[in-house]
Each structure stands twice: as C-alpha cells, then as structure tokens.
XYZ file of C-alpha atoms in Angstrom:
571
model
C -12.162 86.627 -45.338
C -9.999 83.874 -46.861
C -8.925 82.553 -43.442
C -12.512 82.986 -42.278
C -13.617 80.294 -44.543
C -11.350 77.998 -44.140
C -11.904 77.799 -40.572
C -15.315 77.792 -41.168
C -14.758 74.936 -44.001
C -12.947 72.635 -41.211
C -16.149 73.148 -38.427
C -17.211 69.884 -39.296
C -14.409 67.769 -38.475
C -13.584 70.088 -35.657
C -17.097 69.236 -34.054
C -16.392 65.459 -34.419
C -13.059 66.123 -32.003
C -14.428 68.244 -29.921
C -17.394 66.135 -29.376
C -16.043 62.945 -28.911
C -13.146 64.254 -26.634
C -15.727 65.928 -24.485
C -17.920 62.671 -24.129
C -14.375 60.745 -23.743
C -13.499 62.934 -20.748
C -16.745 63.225 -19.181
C -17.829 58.919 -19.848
C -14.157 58.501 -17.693
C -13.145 55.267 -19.718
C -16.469 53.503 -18.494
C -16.768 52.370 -22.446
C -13.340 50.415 -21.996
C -14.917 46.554 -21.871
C -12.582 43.575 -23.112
C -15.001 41.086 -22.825
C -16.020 39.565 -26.311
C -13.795 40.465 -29.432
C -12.072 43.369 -28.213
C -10.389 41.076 -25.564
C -9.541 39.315 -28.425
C -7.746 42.268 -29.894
C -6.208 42.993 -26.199
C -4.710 39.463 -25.629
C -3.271 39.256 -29.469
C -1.504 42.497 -29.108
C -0.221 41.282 -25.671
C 1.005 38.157 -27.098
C 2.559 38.923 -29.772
C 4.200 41.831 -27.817
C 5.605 39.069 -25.459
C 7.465 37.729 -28.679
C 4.559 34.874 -29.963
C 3.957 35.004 -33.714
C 0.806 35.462 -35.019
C -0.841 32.899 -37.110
C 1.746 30.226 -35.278
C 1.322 30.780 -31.822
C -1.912 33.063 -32.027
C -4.600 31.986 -34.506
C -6.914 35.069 -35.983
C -8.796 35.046 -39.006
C -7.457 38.998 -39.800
C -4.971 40.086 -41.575
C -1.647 40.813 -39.995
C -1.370 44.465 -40.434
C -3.032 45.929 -37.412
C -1.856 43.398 -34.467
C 1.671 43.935 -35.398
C 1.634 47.500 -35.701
C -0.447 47.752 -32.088
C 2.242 45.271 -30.438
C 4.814 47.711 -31.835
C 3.099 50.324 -29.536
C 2.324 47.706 -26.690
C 5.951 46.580 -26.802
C 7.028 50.538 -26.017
C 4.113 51.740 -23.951
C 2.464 48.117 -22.499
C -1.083 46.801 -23.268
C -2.238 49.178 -20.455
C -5.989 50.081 -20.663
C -4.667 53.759 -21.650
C -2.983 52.189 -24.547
C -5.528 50.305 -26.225
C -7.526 53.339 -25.247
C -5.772 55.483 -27.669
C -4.679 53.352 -30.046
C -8.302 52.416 -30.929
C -9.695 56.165 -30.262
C -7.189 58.062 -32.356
C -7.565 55.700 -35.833
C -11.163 56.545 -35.443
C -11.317 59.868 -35.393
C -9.082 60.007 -38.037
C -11.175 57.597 -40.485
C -14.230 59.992 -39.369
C -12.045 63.203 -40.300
C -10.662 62.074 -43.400
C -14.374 61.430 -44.531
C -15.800 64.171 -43.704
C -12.732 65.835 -45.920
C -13.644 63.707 -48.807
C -16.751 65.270 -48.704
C -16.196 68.302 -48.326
C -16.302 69.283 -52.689
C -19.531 67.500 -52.818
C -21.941 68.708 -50.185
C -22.847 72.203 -48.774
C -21.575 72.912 -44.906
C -24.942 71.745 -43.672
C -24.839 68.728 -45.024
C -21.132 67.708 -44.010
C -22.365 68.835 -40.501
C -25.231 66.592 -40.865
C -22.526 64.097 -41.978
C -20.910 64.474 -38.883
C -23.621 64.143 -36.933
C -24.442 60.507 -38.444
C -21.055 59.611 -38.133
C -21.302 60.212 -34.491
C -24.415 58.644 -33.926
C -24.414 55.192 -36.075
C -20.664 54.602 -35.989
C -18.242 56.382 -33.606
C -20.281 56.777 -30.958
C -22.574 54.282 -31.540
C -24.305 52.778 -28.250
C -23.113 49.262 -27.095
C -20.035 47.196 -28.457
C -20.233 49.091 -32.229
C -18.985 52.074 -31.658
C -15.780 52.505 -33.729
C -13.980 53.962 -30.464
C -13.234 50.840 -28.939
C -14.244 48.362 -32.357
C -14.833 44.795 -32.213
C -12.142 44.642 -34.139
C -9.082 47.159 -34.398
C -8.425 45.786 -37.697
C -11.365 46.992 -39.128
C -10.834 51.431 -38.135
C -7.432 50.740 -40.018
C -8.807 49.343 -42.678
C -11.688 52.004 -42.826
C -8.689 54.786 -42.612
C -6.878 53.091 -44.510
C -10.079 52.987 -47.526
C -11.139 56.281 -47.003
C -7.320 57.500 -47.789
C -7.657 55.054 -51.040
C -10.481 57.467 -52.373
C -9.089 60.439 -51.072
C -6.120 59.778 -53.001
C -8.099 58.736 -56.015
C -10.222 62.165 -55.753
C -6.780 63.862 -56.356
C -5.702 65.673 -59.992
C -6.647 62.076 -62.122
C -3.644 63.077 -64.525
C -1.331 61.849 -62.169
C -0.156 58.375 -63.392
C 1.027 57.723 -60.005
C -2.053 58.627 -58.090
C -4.335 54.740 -58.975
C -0.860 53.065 -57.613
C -0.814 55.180 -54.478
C -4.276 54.988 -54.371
C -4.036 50.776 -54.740
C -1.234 50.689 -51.994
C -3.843 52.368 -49.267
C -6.211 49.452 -50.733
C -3.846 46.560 -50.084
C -2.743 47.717 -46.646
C -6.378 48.243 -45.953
C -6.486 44.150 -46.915
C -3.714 43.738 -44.898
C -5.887 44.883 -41.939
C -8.988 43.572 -42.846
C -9.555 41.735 -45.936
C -13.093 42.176 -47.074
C -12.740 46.076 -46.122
C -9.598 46.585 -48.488
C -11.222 44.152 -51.083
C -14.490 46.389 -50.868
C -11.977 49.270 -51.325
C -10.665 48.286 -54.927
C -13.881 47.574 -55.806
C -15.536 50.579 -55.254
C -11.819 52.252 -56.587
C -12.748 50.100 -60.253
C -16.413 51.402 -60.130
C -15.381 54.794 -60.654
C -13.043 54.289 -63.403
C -15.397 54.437 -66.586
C -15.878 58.011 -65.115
C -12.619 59.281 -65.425
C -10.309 59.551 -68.495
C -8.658 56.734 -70.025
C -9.843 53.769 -67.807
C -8.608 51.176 -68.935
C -4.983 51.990 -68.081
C -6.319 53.532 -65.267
C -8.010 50.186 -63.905
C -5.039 48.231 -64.713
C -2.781 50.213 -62.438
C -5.295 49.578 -59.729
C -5.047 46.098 -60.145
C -1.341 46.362 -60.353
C -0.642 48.515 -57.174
C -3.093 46.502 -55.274
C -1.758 42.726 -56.021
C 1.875 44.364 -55.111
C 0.783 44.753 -52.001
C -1.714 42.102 -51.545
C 1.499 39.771 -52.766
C 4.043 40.924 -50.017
C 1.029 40.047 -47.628
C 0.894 36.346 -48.807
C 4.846 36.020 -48.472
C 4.846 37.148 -44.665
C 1.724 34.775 -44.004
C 3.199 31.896 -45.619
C 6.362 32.798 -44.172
C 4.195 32.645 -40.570
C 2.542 29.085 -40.756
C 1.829 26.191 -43.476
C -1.631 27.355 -45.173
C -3.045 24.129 -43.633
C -3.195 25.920 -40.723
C -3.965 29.467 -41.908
C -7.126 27.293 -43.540
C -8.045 25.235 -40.966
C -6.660 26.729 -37.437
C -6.823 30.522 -38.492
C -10.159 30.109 -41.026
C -7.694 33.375 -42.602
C -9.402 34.499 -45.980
C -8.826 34.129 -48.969
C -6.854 31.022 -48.047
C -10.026 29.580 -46.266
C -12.365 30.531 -49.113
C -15.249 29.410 -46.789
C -16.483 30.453 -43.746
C -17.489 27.275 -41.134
C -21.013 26.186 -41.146
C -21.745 27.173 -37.791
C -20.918 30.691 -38.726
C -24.098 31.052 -41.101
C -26.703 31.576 -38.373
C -24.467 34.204 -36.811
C -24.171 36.371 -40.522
C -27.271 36.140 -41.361
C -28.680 37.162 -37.370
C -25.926 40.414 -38.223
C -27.539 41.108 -41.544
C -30.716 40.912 -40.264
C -32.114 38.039 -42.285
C -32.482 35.592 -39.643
C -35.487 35.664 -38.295
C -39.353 34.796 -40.572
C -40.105 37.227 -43.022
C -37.842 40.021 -42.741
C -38.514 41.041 -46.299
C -41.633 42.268 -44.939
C -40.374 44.407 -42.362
C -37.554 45.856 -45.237
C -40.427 46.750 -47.457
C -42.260 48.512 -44.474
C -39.322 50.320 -43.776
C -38.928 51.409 -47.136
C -42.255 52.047 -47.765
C -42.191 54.703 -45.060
C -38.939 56.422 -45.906
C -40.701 57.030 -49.562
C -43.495 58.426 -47.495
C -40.781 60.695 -46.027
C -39.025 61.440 -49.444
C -43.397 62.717 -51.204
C -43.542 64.606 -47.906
C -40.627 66.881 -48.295
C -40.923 66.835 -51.969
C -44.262 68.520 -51.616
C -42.933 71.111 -48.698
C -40.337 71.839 -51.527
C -42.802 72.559 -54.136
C -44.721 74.638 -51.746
C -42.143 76.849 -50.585
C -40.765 77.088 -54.174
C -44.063 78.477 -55.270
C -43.752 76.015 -58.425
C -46.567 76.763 -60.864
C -45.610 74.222 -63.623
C -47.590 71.488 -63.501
C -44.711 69.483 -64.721
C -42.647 69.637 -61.917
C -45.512 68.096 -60.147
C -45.133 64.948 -61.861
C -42.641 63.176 -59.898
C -44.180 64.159 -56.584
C -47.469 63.040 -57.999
C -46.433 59.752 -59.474
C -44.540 58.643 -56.166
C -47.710 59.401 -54.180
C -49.802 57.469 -56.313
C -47.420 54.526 -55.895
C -46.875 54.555 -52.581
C -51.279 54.748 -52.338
C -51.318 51.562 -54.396
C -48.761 49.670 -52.222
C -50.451 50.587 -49.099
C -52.352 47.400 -48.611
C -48.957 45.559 -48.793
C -47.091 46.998 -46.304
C -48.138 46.665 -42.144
C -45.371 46.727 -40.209
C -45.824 45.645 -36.285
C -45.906 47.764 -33.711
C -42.559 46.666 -32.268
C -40.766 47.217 -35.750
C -41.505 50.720 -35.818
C -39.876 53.011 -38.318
C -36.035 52.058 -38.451
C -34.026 54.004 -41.301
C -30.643 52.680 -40.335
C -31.840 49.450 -41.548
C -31.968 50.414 -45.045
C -28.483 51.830 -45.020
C -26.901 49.714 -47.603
C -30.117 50.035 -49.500
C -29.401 53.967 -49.370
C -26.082 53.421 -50.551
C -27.065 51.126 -53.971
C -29.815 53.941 -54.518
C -27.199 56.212 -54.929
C -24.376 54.219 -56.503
C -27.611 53.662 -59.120
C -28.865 57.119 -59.532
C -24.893 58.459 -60.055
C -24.357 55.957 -62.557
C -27.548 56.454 -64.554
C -27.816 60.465 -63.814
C -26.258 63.714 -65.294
C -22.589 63.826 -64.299
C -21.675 66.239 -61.995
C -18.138 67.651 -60.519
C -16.605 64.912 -58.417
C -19.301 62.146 -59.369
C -16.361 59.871 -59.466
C -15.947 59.978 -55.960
C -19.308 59.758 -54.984
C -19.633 56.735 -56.528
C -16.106 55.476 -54.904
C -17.946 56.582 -51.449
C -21.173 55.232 -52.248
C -19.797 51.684 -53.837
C -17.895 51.158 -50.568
C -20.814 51.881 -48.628
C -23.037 49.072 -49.818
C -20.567 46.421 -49.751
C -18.968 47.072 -46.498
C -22.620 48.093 -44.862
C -24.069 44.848 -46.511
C -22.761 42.626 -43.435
C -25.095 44.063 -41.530
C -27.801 45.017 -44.854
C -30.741 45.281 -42.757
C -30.066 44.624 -39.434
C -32.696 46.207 -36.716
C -29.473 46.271 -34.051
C -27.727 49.499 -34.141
C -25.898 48.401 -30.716
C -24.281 45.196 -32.179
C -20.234 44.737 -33.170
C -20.783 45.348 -36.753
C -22.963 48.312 -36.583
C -20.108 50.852 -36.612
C -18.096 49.685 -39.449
C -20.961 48.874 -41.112
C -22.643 52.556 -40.624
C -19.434 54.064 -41.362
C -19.366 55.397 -45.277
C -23.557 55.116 -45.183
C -22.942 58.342 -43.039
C -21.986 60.055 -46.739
C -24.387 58.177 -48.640
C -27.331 59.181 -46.701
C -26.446 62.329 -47.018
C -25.704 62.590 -50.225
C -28.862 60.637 -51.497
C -31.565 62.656 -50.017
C -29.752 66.206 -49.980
C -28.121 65.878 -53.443
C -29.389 63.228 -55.512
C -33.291 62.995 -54.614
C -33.748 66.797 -54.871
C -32.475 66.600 -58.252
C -35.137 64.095 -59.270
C -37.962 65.528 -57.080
C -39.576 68.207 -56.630
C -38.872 69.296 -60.069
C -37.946 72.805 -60.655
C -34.771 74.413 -58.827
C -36.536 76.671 -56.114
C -38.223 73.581 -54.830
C -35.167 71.058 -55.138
C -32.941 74.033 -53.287
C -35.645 74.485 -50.083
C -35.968 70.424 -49.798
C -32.362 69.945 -49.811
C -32.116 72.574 -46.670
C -35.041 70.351 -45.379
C -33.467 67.671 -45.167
C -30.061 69.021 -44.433
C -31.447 70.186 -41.318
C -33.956 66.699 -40.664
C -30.680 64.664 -40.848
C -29.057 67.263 -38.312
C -31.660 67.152 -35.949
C -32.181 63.259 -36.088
C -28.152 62.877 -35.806
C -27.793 65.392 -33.042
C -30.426 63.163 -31.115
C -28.489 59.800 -31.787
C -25.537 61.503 -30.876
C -26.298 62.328 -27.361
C -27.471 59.021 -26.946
C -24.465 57.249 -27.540
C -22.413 59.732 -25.687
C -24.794 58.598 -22.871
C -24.165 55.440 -23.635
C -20.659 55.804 -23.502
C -20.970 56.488 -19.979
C -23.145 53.559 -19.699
C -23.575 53.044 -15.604
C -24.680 49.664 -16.593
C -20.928 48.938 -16.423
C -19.182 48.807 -13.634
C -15.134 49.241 -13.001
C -12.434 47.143 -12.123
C -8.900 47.479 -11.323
C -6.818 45.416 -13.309
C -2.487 45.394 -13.202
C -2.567 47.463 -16.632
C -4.989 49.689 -15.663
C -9.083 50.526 -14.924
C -11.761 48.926 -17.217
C -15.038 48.545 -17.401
C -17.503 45.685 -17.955
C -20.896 44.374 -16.975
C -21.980 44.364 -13.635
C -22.808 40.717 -14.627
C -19.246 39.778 -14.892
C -17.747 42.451 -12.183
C -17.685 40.288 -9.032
C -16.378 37.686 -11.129
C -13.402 39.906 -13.188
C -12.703 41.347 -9.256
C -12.091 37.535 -8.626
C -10.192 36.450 -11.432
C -7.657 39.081 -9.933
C -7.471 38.072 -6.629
C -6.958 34.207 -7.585
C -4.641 34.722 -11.053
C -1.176 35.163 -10.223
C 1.200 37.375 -12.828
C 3.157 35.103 -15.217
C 0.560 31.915 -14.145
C -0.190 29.769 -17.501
C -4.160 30.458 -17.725
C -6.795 29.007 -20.072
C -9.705 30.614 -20.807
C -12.751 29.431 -21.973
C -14.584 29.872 -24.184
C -13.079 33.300 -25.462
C -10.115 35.070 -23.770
C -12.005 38.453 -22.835
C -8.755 39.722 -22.567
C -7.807 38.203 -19.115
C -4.135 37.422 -19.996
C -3.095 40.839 -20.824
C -5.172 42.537 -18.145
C -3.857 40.312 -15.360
C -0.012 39.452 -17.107
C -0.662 36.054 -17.087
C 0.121 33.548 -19.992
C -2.522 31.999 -22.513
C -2.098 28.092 -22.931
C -4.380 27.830 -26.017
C -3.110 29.242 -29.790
C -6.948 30.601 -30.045
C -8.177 33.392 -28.437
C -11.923 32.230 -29.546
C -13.177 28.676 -28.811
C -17.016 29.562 -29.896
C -18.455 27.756 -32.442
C -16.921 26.695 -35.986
C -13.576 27.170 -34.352
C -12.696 24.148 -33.299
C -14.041 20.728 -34.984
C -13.832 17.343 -33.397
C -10.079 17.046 -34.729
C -8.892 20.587 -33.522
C -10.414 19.377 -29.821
C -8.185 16.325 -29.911
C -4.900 18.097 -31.224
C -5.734 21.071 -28.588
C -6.270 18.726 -25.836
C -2.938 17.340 -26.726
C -1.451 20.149 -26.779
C -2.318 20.862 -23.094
C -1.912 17.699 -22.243
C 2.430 18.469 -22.572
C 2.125 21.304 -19.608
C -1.390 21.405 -18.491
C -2.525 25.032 -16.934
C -2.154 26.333 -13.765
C -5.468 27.623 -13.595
C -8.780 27.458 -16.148
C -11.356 30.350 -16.583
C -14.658 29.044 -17.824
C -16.842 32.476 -18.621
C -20.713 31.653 -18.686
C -21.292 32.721 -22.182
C -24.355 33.010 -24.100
C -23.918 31.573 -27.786
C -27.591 32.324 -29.016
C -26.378 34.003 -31.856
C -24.864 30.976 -33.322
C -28.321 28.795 -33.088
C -26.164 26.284 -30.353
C -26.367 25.329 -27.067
C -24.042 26.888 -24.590
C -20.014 25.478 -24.009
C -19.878 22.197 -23.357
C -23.322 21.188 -24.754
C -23.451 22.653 -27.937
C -19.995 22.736 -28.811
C -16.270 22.206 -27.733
C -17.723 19.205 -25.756
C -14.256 17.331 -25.941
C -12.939 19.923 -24.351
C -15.443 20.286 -21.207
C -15.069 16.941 -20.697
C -11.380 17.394 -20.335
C -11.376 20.289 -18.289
C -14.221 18.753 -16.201
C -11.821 15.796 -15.493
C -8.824 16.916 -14.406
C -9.653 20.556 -12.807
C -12.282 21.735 -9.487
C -13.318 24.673 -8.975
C -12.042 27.176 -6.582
C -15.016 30.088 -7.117
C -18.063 29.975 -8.700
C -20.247 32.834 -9.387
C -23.255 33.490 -12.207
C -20.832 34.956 -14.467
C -18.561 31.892 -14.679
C -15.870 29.897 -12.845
C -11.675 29.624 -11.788
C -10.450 26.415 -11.371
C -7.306 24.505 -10.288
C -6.046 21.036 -10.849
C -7.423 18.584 -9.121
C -5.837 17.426 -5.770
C -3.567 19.840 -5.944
C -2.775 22.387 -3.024
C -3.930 26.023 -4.005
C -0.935 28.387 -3.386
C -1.510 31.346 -1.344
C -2.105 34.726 -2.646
C-alpha cells in the first residue's frame, strides 16, 4: 500500500514527462526556431565555445552562468540543433518537476494535477516563442530551477542552520543566470522569514549566503571587461542600473500597459473572475446543504458588490474573458491572504511560492499575449498560485462552513483541470506548428517561418563555413547554424543597443577587417514604438553597409550581400 502511494504521489510530475516527451516526439523538432533571442542564445554559446569571452568579445545583458555552462556542453557535443534541443528541454522539465514537488505538502493530488496541467499550458508548452522548452532566454529555466531549488531547500527541517545558506547559494547562482529571477528569489526567501523561528538570524544568513555568491559573480565580470563596458556595451544589471530609453515602450507593450486604458480591461477581467469565485461559492453552499445563515454572508456580500460595480465594468467584445492576465494579481491575492490569514502547515512556503510569483510574473502583469517571449517565465510559479488561491485559500474564506468549502475546492480542482487540459493540447499543437517550415542547416534541422524559409535555404547556399559574417539587425543564430564567424561583439543591434557613439566605435571596428558577407533580416521593430533598421535606428550603420556592400539575393524576408566590386567566389 506504501509503494502504491508513492507512485501514485509522483503521477503528477510523471504526466508532465510523459506529456511533453510525447508532444516532443510527435511535433519532430518543428518548435526548434533561432530566429529572435534564442539565436541569440545559439550564437553566444557558439562563440564562446570557439574560445571568445563573454562580456569582451560577446556583449549580453545576462549573467554569465548559463552561456558558460551551455558552451561547456557545446564545446563536447557542438551547438548542433540536438544540443540546444536538450539542453533547453531537460532544465525545463526539471524546473516544472521540482515545482510540482514543492507542492506536493500543500495541495491535494487534484490540485497538483491541475498544477501540472497549467504548467503545461501557460509555460512549458506554451504556444509561440514562450514556451519554456526552447526559452527566449536559456538563462532564465536556470534561473527558474535554480529558484525553485532555493525554496525547496528552504521548505526543508528550518532547524538546520545550514539550510538559509544553502538555500541563498541556489539564489545567487539563480542571479548568476538571470539577475532579476535570483533577486526575486531572495526576496520572496526574506518574505517568509517572520514565519519561521528566529528570523532575524535566519534573514541574515540569507543575506550572507546570497552576497557570497553574488560577490564571486562581480569578481569574474570585472575580471571579463572594464564596467564601462558592462554599463554601456553589455547594459549588464546591476552595473547599468537603468535600462535604455528605447526599451520602455517594449516593457510596458510586455506588461500589458501600453496601449489606452488598460486599467479598464484589468478591472473587467477581474470583475468576471469574482463572478466566477460567487458562482462556485454558491454551488458549494448548495451541495454542502449549509443551513446557517452565516455562512451565507460572504457569498452574499461579494454578490452584492460585484451588482454595484456592474455599471463600471464593459469590457469589448474582442477582450473577452482572459484569466492569465491577472496572474500576478492572483499571486499578490495570495501572498496577502497568507500573510493576513490563520497559519497553516507549510504557509512559509506558500508564501516563498507565491512572493516569487508576483514579482517574476509582474514583467508581463497583465499582458493579453500568452504567445509572447516572456509568457513562460512569467506563467511559471503563477501555475502554484492559481492553484493554491482558489482551491485552498478562497474556499477557506467562502462559502463558509466546511462541507461547502470541501465541494468548491473539488470544483475548482477539477475547473482548473479541465481549462489546463484544453490549453495543453493547444500548445502541444502548437508545438507542431505547420506554420513553420524546415531547413537543413550544417548542425542540424530547424525550423522557422515560412516567411524567412526561402531566405534561411539561401543564406546556406551563399555563406561559406569559417566566412566572417555580419548580421543585421539580430544574429538569429546564423553563425552557429552555418559555422561561420560573427564580426560584431553584439548579437542584438535593435533599439537602445547601440547609440550614436557605439555606431561610430562599431563601424570602426569593422572598418580594421571588413566582412566577407552582410545579412540584413527584414525585421519588424513595432514593439519598440520605431521605425524599422536603418530608419528608426542604427542609421549610421545602414549607411555604412549601404556604401560599401551590393546585394547578391534579395527576397521579402531580407538580404546577403558582398563587397562592392568585388568578384563573388563560387560555391
């Protein structure tokens, strides 16, 4: 019976492997698409496999942890498209196990499979470039491992005095990978402390562990390049405190505050999910059979509000009703009701979990795009929260009396199941987008847009192994899918990059042992509120290009050129 349970304990994670593999196999790698920041990712890991040093020869705002530790790989297995495969896929699953294991003391089986189910739909399998399989960022699965290890660790017997230090060291190598992620981390690590015994010191070794780490990470950045150019070249944080301006439209177009009155739509969308919340309070009180008028109350008195603030809220019709939105909201909720609530077994945690959620999900606070980058990482921990807000914490508060809080937290065990199970097979369709189409590259198959297909197909035909390539204006991966070598020290020319200055010192830069070949991508910058390359930004360097290069194809997608009055070499 013993051994029965525990297999039956582990179902859960065993359903997150077993799906994902299974939509893995049958999607055939058609997910695998470089272009945008995971080429990014692809062309650091190549470089720096070559023997380049990051932050010197390769300039990334991230922290160093997770592109050395992938070129460590890429140096023994290659930057092939299996590698990167795996070494994005497996860090995933792990981040989505590991959660679902923290969880597992504070939430009935239903609910950790309904757990699993949102992880699957809003972050691992997420549809377009969010899914945490192949991230935006690679950086930013370590760090969520890397976190979600932190609070495992900090769940552990609290009368350990070495357990806050271990737990600080997962912290600080989660900053290492990506810096607000590990910050977020010790944050929601502090949070919990007035909940557990003798804070204070407990807090302190935090703080301790944490800047032990965080200090060994300044020493081999320093040690890389002079902080003018971590500031200026790499915009690495904390050492470039500020963002560049042009980077404002795009964060608040993630978080979803971009566009005219999006408070609006936020208080529509909540106003509905309280709808939601009376609803299933009611079916509760119903099918508890409660006869104290009492226990009524709540139900009653969140009815009568949400009557009153019906006038307020019209949503239009193409907002519809969009719960992901209010994910970080969730997460506060709860972080609010376990603070202010009756303490319960393992409340500590919860709040860790729940802490973490809102601050790493608040990059994307309200966005309406659950197929953007950020969606993933930011959807990640909310996949608890959700959870453990309307099956654990609401229930408590309404319906009132335990026969109705026990059949509306099986309510909405199962609801989130059902909704999750949905999302689910839609990413794993998505996955296996046909949208996409493949190419064959010298490190292996990949997949990308049929937008861009004819003109990836033609990038290989025209650039020659070892060639010194610039691309423009992001890499999209191109040197270390066709083994060719990148010119420029930044992967990313898009806007706030590069000012007026950087253009100059670039162009110099070039100037000493120009490129064989440039690769201008036709790249749509809408989400930074500029024109496109060469109009709205880097205009210094299309004028260069345009002067001493022609091209030699031209397609929708883009263009290869060669210098100018120079023979092309045959193929």
């Amino acid at each position: 019976m013993r051994t029965s349970n525990r297999w039956l304990n582990w179902l859960p994670e065993i359903s997150v492997v077993l799906v994902t593999s299974l939509a893995g196999v049958l999607a055939a790698g058609r997910w695998l698409d470089p272009t945008g920041d995971p080429g990014i990712w692809w062309s650091t890991v190549y470089r720096l496999a070559s023997g380049e040093v990051l932050y010197r020869d390769v300039y990334l705002q991230f922290g160093p942890l997770s592109p050395y530790v992938l070129s460590v790989g890429a140096r023994v297995f290659g930057a092939s498209a299996s590698y990167m495969l795996l070494a994005n896929w497996i860090p995933a699953l792990a981040a989505g196990v590991l959660l679902l294991h923290v969880a597992r003391p504070l939430v009935s089986l239903l609910e950790r499979f309904a757990i699993a189910g949102l992880l699957l739909s809003e972050s691992l399998l997420a549809p377009g470039p969010g899914r945490l399989l192949f991230p935006y960022a690679s950086g930013a699965v370590h760090a969520l491992l890397l976190s979600t290890a932190a609070i495992l660790v900090a769940s552990g017997n609290s009368s350990r005095r070495s357990g806050p230090f271990l737990a600080a060291g997962c912290a600080g190598l989660a900053f290492c990978a990506k810096q607000e992620i590990g910050l977020a981390c010790l944050l929601a690590l502090l949070a919990s402390t007035p909940l557990q015994p003798r804070a204070a010191g407990r807090a302190a070794r935090l703080l301790l562990g944490f800047s032990a780490v965080a200090l060994l990470l300044a020493v081999a950045v320093l040690g890389s390049a002079p902080a003018a150019s971590l500031r200026d070249h790499s915009h690495l944080w904390p050492i470039a405190p500020y963002p560049p301006e042009q980077w404002n439209h795009l964060y608040k177009w993630v978080a979803g505050v971009s566009f005219f009155r999006w408070e609006k739509l936020v208080f529509g969308w909540a106003w509905e999910g309280l709808c939601c919340i009376a609803a299933i309070s009611f079916v509760g009180l119903l099918l508890g059979r409660e006869k104290n008028p009492s226990d009524w109350i709540p139900t009653t008195v969140l009815v009568a509000g949400l009557c009153l603030a019906w006038p307020a809220q019209s949503l239009p019709a193409w907002a519809g009703f969009r719960p992901t939105s209010l994910s970080m909201l969730a997460a506060v909720v709860a972080a609010l009701m376990i603070l202010t609530g009756p303490k319960f077994a393992g409340a500590q945690t919860a709040l860790s979990l729940s802490v973490f959620a809102a601050l790493v999900g608040a990059r994307a606070a309200f966005s309406t795009e659950r197929t953007e980058p950020y969606s993933g990482v930011a959807h990640f921990a909310t996949a608890f929260t959700w959870v453990l807000l309307l099956c654990r914490l609401v229930p408590n508060v309404m319906p009132g009396g335990a026969r109705s809080s026990f059949w509306a937290r099986r309510i909405w065990g199962a609801t989130l199941l059902l909704v999750s199970i949905n999302g689910t097979a839609r990413g794993a369709a998505a996955l296996a987008s046909l949208s996409k189409q493949t190419v064959l590259t010298p490190q292996g198959r990949i997949a990308v847009p049929s937008r861009v297909t004819s003109f990836f197909q033609a990038i290989g035909t025209n650039l020659r192994p070892g060639e010194r390539v610039w691309v423009l204006p992001e890499i999209n991966g191109v040197d270390a899918l066709f083994l060719a070598r990148e010119v420029s020290p930044y992967p990313s020319h898009l806007p706030g990059w590069l000012d007026e200055n950087a253009e100059a010192e670039l162009i110099r830069r070039v100037e000493q042992k120009r490129p064989d070949v440039v690769i201008l991508f036709d790249r749509n910058t809408k989400e930074y509120g500029v024109a496109p390359f060469g109009e709205g930004y880097d205009r210094l360097l299309a004028e260069w290009v345009d002067r001493h290069y022609a091209p030699v194809v031209e397609t929708s997608a883009g263009k290869i050129l060669r210098p100018r009055n120079v023979p092309i070499p045959s193929p």
